[in-house]
C-alpha positions as MATLAB code, in Angstrom:
seq = 'MKKIFLLLILCAWLAPHSLSARHILGGSMGYYYTPDGQLKIEMVIYQDCWITSAAFDSPAEIAVYKSSGELFTTFSLNDYDYKKIESDSNSCFSDFSSCIERGIYTFPVSLPDDGNTYLVVYQRCCRSTDLSNLINPNEIGFTIDVEITSQARLLKNNSPRWTADPMFNICVHEPIVLDLAVAEPEGDILLYSFCKPLVGGGPIVSTPDLFSCIGAKPTPPCPPPYDAVPFAVPTYSSNNPLGSAISQINAINGVWGITADYIGKFNYAVCVQEYRNGVLLSSVRRDMTLWVQDFVGTNETKGFATLTCSPNPVGDAMLLSTEMFEGKNIQIELADLSGKIWLAEKRMNVASKELLNITTLPAGVYLVRILAKGKTATGRFVHQ';
ca = [
     119.622   -2.009  274.802;
     122.067   -1.322  277.317;
     121.871    2.218  275.870;
     118.249    2.679  275.928;
     118.054    1.074  279.690;
     121.299    4.688  280.659;
     118.780    6.820  278.388;
     115.037    5.583  280.338;
     117.686    6.663  283.015;
     118.893    9.650  281.949;
     115.285   10.371  281.434;
     113.659    9.281  285.048;
     116.479   11.418  286.406;
     115.962   14.380  284.462;
     112.243   14.618  284.983;
     111.646   15.571  289.001;
     114.798   18.154  288.965;
     113.198   19.784  286.679;
     109.599   19.607  287.688;
     111.200   20.788  291.721;
     113.004   23.393  290.466;
     109.942   25.589  289.426;
     109.677   29.345  291.126;
     106.417   30.090  290.570;
     106.428   33.871  291.215;
     102.719   33.873  290.499;
      99.924   34.550  287.858;
      96.036   35.348  286.654;
      93.243   34.033  284.684;
      90.582   36.298  282.847;
      88.713   36.132  279.755;
      87.481   38.227  276.578;
      85.098   37.582  273.272;
      86.603   38.293  269.572;
      84.664   39.788  267.198;
      82.964   37.413  266.351;
      82.177   36.261  269.316;
      84.020   33.643  270.402;
      84.750   33.394  274.799;
      88.632   32.880  275.184;
      89.872   32.413  278.213;
      93.649   33.668  278.554;
      96.112   32.665  281.471;
      99.582   35.242  281.659;
     102.274   32.251  284.583;
     105.610   34.583  285.939;
     108.712   32.148  287.096;
     111.422   33.012  288.373;
     114.345   32.158  285.404;
     117.036   31.772  286.977;
     116.300   27.757  287.983;
     117.211   27.209  284.050;
     115.534   23.481  284.520;
     112.515   24.714  284.930;
     110.833   25.928  281.504;
     107.104   26.972  281.303;
     104.298   23.928  281.283;
     104.144   22.518  277.689;
     101.759   21.043  278.106;
      99.801   23.193  280.450;
      97.078   21.043  281.770;
      93.342   23.455  282.253;
      90.382   21.778  283.680;
      86.846   23.367  283.557;
      84.141   22.804  286.393;
      80.747   23.219  286.427;
      79.281   25.693  290.210;
      78.839   21.340  291.184;
      82.263   20.427  291.417;
      81.835   18.382  288.715;
      84.318   17.527  285.787;
      83.486   19.223  282.282;
      86.370   19.190  280.150;
      90.227   19.197  280.083;
      92.776   21.034  277.276;
      95.819   20.260  277.723;
      98.000   23.825  276.409;
     101.351   23.661  274.449;
     101.881   27.200  272.603;
     102.141   29.715  274.685;
     104.073   33.515  274.578;
     107.303   33.754  276.290;
     108.836   37.120  277.445;
     111.949   37.661  279.764;
     111.246   40.680  281.467;
     113.238   43.030  283.002;
     114.649   44.244  285.896;
     112.660   46.862  288.247;
     113.948   50.679  287.812;
     115.199   51.577  291.252;
     118.535   52.822  292.450;
     117.975   51.083  296.084;
     118.434   47.729  294.638;
     121.371   49.246  292.032;
     123.197   46.708  292.488;
     120.871   43.713  292.627;
     119.614   41.968  289.732;
     116.023   39.130  289.726;
     115.289   36.704  286.230;
     111.469   37.150  285.655;
     110.066   35.533  282.817;
     105.956   35.456  281.511;
     104.504   32.618  279.219;
     100.602   33.882  278.429;
      98.482   31.052  277.181;
      95.457   31.824  275.414;
      93.264   29.305  274.727;
      89.698   29.077  272.959;
      86.746   27.038  275.076;
      83.017   26.781  274.272;
      80.649   27.115  277.243;
      76.781   26.062  277.174;
      73.968   28.109  278.069;
      72.863   25.977  280.537;
      73.118   28.104  283.591;
      76.096   26.526  285.013;
      78.653   28.798  286.326;
      81.478   27.327  285.076;
      85.030   27.683  286.564;
      88.481   27.780  284.237;
      91.810   26.483  286.395;
      95.430   25.407  286.281;
      97.263   24.526  289.802;
     101.029   23.877  290.330;
     104.217   23.253  292.311;
     106.261   25.682  293.367;
     105.975   28.168  294.813;
     109.500   30.067  295.606;
     111.817   28.524  298.191;
     112.923   31.874  300.506;
     108.637   33.183  300.880;
     109.153   34.949  304.036;
     104.993   35.446  304.947;
     104.279   31.904  304.577;
     104.539   28.653  306.567;
     106.676   25.361  304.223;
     106.645   27.819  301.321;
     108.776   25.122  299.577;
     105.755   23.322  299.882;
     103.032   24.806  298.241;
     101.874   25.222  294.976;
      99.189   27.681  293.651;
      96.047   27.816  291.961;
      94.783   30.092  289.653;
      91.510   30.264  288.326;
      88.832   32.470  287.016;
      84.211   31.784  287.167;
      82.598   32.368  284.308;
      78.939   32.747  285.303;
      75.259   32.707  283.234;
      75.079   35.811  283.047;
      78.262   36.762  282.050;
      78.226   34.924  279.232;
      74.769   35.728  277.910;
      76.216   40.089  277.980;
      79.796   38.799  276.120;
      80.881   40.043  279.153;
      84.800   40.610  279.158;
      86.926   40.087  282.985;
      89.265   42.793  283.955;
      92.611   41.346  283.017;
      95.965   43.387  284.128;
      97.572   44.725  280.666;
     100.636   45.958  282.348;
     102.985   43.010  284.038;
     103.207   44.646  288.102;
     106.273   45.637  290.290;
     108.924   42.416  291.191;
     111.347   44.381  293.370;
     110.834   47.417  295.850;
     112.753   48.806  298.919;
     112.775   48.970  302.659;
     111.582   51.856  304.739;
     111.081   53.989  301.552;
     107.514   54.554  300.919;
     105.676   54.052  296.700;
     103.055   53.348  295.175;
     102.243   50.309  293.579;
      99.318   51.064  290.600;
      97.872   46.668  291.268;
      94.841   48.062  288.628;
      93.133   46.352  285.497;
      91.677   47.056  282.071;
      87.439   46.775  281.627;
      86.832   47.940  278.228;
      83.119   47.777  279.159;
      83.132   51.027  282.353;
      81.496   48.603  285.186;
      82.320   49.381  287.880;
      85.915   47.936  290.197;
      85.709   47.216  293.142;
      89.590   45.973  294.546;
      90.960   44.395  297.644;
      93.430   42.138  298.930;
      92.684   39.182  298.717;
      93.882   35.331  299.621;
      96.514   33.481  297.504;
      95.287   29.848  296.875;
      96.827   26.115  297.251;
      97.749   24.246  294.351;
      99.130   20.732  294.550;
     102.255   18.925  296.021;
     105.611   19.158  296.464;
     105.274   15.231  295.142;
     107.614   14.480  291.944;
     107.251   10.759  291.514;
     104.765    8.362  290.210;
     101.951    7.653  291.330;
     101.429   11.126  292.653;
     103.352   13.166  290.907;
      99.871   13.584  288.916;
      97.969   14.196  291.436;
      96.309   16.501  293.910;
      99.615   16.304  296.306;
     101.607   15.814  293.406;
     103.454   18.960  292.374;
     101.350   19.307  288.490;
      98.255   17.678  288.800;
      96.597   16.354  286.005;
      94.025   16.735  285.189;
      94.008   20.530  288.103;
      91.980   19.039  291.416;
      88.411   21.047  292.005;
      86.920   23.205  294.193;
      87.063   24.335  297.229;
      90.235   25.272  297.306;
      92.566   25.576  300.149;
      94.701   29.526  300.556;
      98.273   30.058  301.661;
      98.629   29.708  304.919;
     100.235   32.785  306.439;
     102.727   33.123  309.257;
     100.437   35.163  311.532;
      99.303   36.848  313.170;
     102.811   38.840  311.370;
     101.988   39.092  308.438;
      98.073   37.936  306.467;
      96.662   38.245  303.552;
      95.778   41.356  304.177;
      98.727   42.795  305.272;
     100.964   40.185  303.801;
     104.100   42.352  303.626;
     103.887   42.923  307.992;
     103.521   46.091  307.961;
     102.066   49.364  309.267;
     101.512   50.818  306.349;
      99.734   49.001  303.698;
      96.418   49.746  301.932;
      94.685   49.455  299.001;
      92.787   51.984  297.136;
      89.055   49.884  296.381;
      88.339   52.359  294.366;
      91.350   52.769  291.627;
      93.119   49.363  292.693;
      96.773   51.886  294.083;
      98.320   50.210  296.908;
     100.204   52.680  299.074;
     102.755   50.704  300.719;
     105.532   50.786  303.397;
     107.746   47.983  303.797;
     108.999   47.531  306.962;
     110.867   43.946  306.413;
     113.616   42.697  304.430;
     112.452   39.500  302.125;
     110.228   37.610  299.062;
     106.375   37.730  299.999;
     103.288   36.399  298.524;
     100.800   38.497  298.402;
      96.864   38.139  295.990;
      95.149   40.725  294.616;
      91.391   40.329  293.626;
      89.008   42.838  291.214;
      84.938   42.220  290.769;
      83.137   43.498  288.534;
      79.494   44.593  288.630;
      76.693   46.077  286.203;
      73.720   48.183  287.549;
      74.739   45.780  291.016;
      74.611   42.607  289.806;
      78.715   40.730  290.193;
      79.562   39.766  286.937;
      83.136   38.635  287.253;
      85.994   38.259  290.040;
      90.008   38.071  288.982;
      92.890   37.419  291.507;
      95.770   37.667  291.136;
      99.122   35.858  292.640;
     101.669   37.088  293.035;
     105.137   37.776  294.873;
     107.439   40.834  295.475;
     111.258   41.049  296.843;
     111.698   44.116  299.304;
     115.290   45.044  298.958;
     117.616   46.870  301.567;
     119.582   49.709  300.520;
     123.019   48.834  298.348;
     126.079   50.365  300.544;
     124.003   53.076  302.707;
     122.170   55.317  302.328;
     123.976   58.162  302.118;
     125.694   56.860  298.798;
     122.875   56.514  297.227;
     121.243   59.656  298.093;
     118.464   58.116  300.348;
     117.573   58.693  303.855;
     114.735   59.271  306.929;
     113.063   62.252  306.368;
     112.061   63.171  310.304;
     108.279   65.001  310.976;
     107.831   67.097  314.619;
     105.455   66.290  315.789;
     104.025   62.711  315.251;
     101.030   62.920  315.062;
     100.941   66.055  313.887;
      97.691   68.814  314.055;
      98.411   72.089  312.165;
     101.631   72.479  311.179;
     104.622   70.222  311.449;
     108.701   70.647  311.040;
     110.627   68.942  309.033;
     114.689   67.493  309.580;
     115.857   69.469  306.459;
     119.414   69.192  307.572;
     121.223   68.103  304.680;
     119.226   70.248  301.778;
     120.290   73.225  304.271;
     121.335   76.381  301.775;
     119.485   73.716  298.968;
     116.758   74.173  296.423;
     113.772   71.744  296.866;
     110.483   70.637  296.265;
     108.968   69.217  298.563;
     105.527   66.049  297.863;
     102.729   64.898  299.682;
     100.459   62.130  299.365;
      98.411   60.088  301.035;
      98.441   56.137  300.806;
      95.894   56.289  297.427;
      98.655   57.793  295.282;
      96.566   61.400  295.384;
      99.369   64.015  295.983;
      98.347   66.568  298.808;
     101.429   69.530  297.932;
     104.041   70.272  295.607;
     105.587   72.955  296.773;
     109.152   73.622  296.043;
     111.495   76.602  298.371;
     115.017   77.722  298.266;
     117.849   78.043  300.380;
     116.121   76.198  302.771;
     117.428   76.355  306.412;
     117.795   72.693  308.926;
     114.187   73.036  309.914;
     111.467   73.835  307.805;
     107.878   75.097  308.764;
     104.652   72.874  307.179;
     101.320   73.975  307.346;
      98.891   71.897  306.543;
      95.416   72.643  308.109;
      93.698   71.369  304.945;
      94.621   68.657  304.724;
      91.883   65.111  305.838;
      93.227   63.306  308.621;
      95.032   60.285  307.401;
      98.907   59.190  307.374;
     100.407   60.676  304.419;
     104.096   60.192  302.782;
     105.901   63.057  302.807;
     109.336   63.508  299.587;
     112.059   65.971  299.146;
     113.711   65.995  296.489;
     116.860   67.592  296.104;
     119.481   67.497  292.914;
     121.231   64.006  293.931;
     119.444   63.594  297.425;
     115.676   62.021  297.907;
     114.881   62.162  301.731;
     111.140   59.976  302.470;
     109.149   59.687  305.388;
     105.401   59.471  307.202;
     103.212   61.032  309.688;
      99.421   60.439  310.938;
      97.240   63.894  310.562;
      94.205   64.388  313.389;
];
């Protein structure tokens, strides 16, 4: 009896630690029809695997709500596909090691042809404690969901789905283009935008509130509407989650042009709306975390440098400060914030300053990069 009592105490001590140690990095949810007409939901969860006590939920609790807020059904999912995600390869943080795990849950759901829109939802706490752009991130859980409209079911539509893992690490002050695009097999029109990550659950890991709407594992997940996460305004917002002067998503192709101004860990969400013949069929959201890392050592030791463009803003022509490349052969590349390359030009035996004619460029913000053996320099400029 004494051994049983001690075992119960041990289990009670371990359970809250497992629940509270979760560092959820994000996730997404979508749906598709199998060839035999069965509707399936796919839920993808990412988490920080440095926290060894936090396995993926088994069971993961899912709720399905009608548009009225009435609970339709619930699921408890025990099985998921597991993968450890390799660190992004980038020389500015070659000494930085991230540890990321992915769990994919897939399950069938049967919905009636009753004209209702149904919402499939999962909620869990907590997010990373060191998010730079949120207020009290250690107290905030997250909600991922997907709506399935009556029209989507009638057409047996497949929602857009992200088929590639997101990039988790980028370098501060280094212009970069992130591809946030989804796969959409039916040729529908897609519109991309930043949107609000949603709160779900709270930090409480003890009963009776553990499974409530303020607990770490709402069971079942709570009904809509859902609050947006509290961004640390005015520097950060859902439309500018990194607080950067250059941060823009292309609404057509989902390319995010970004030069991060701050080091830290940042929460963001991107939404994709799917239209067919002018009718909104579906909307999916990916709620994610992005690390912005400093250069390891000095910029020069890693082969990176900041490129000066003058004047800036610029009209027809500008001078690039190329002292570090003097006497070398280089390639100059210009790209807009959508990732479109406007110029790729090789030059031989360059001087300390190189004149670049940009008369034909449309007005806008551009990223410029010079590549040479062993060195890279980047900058940005505004063309008026």
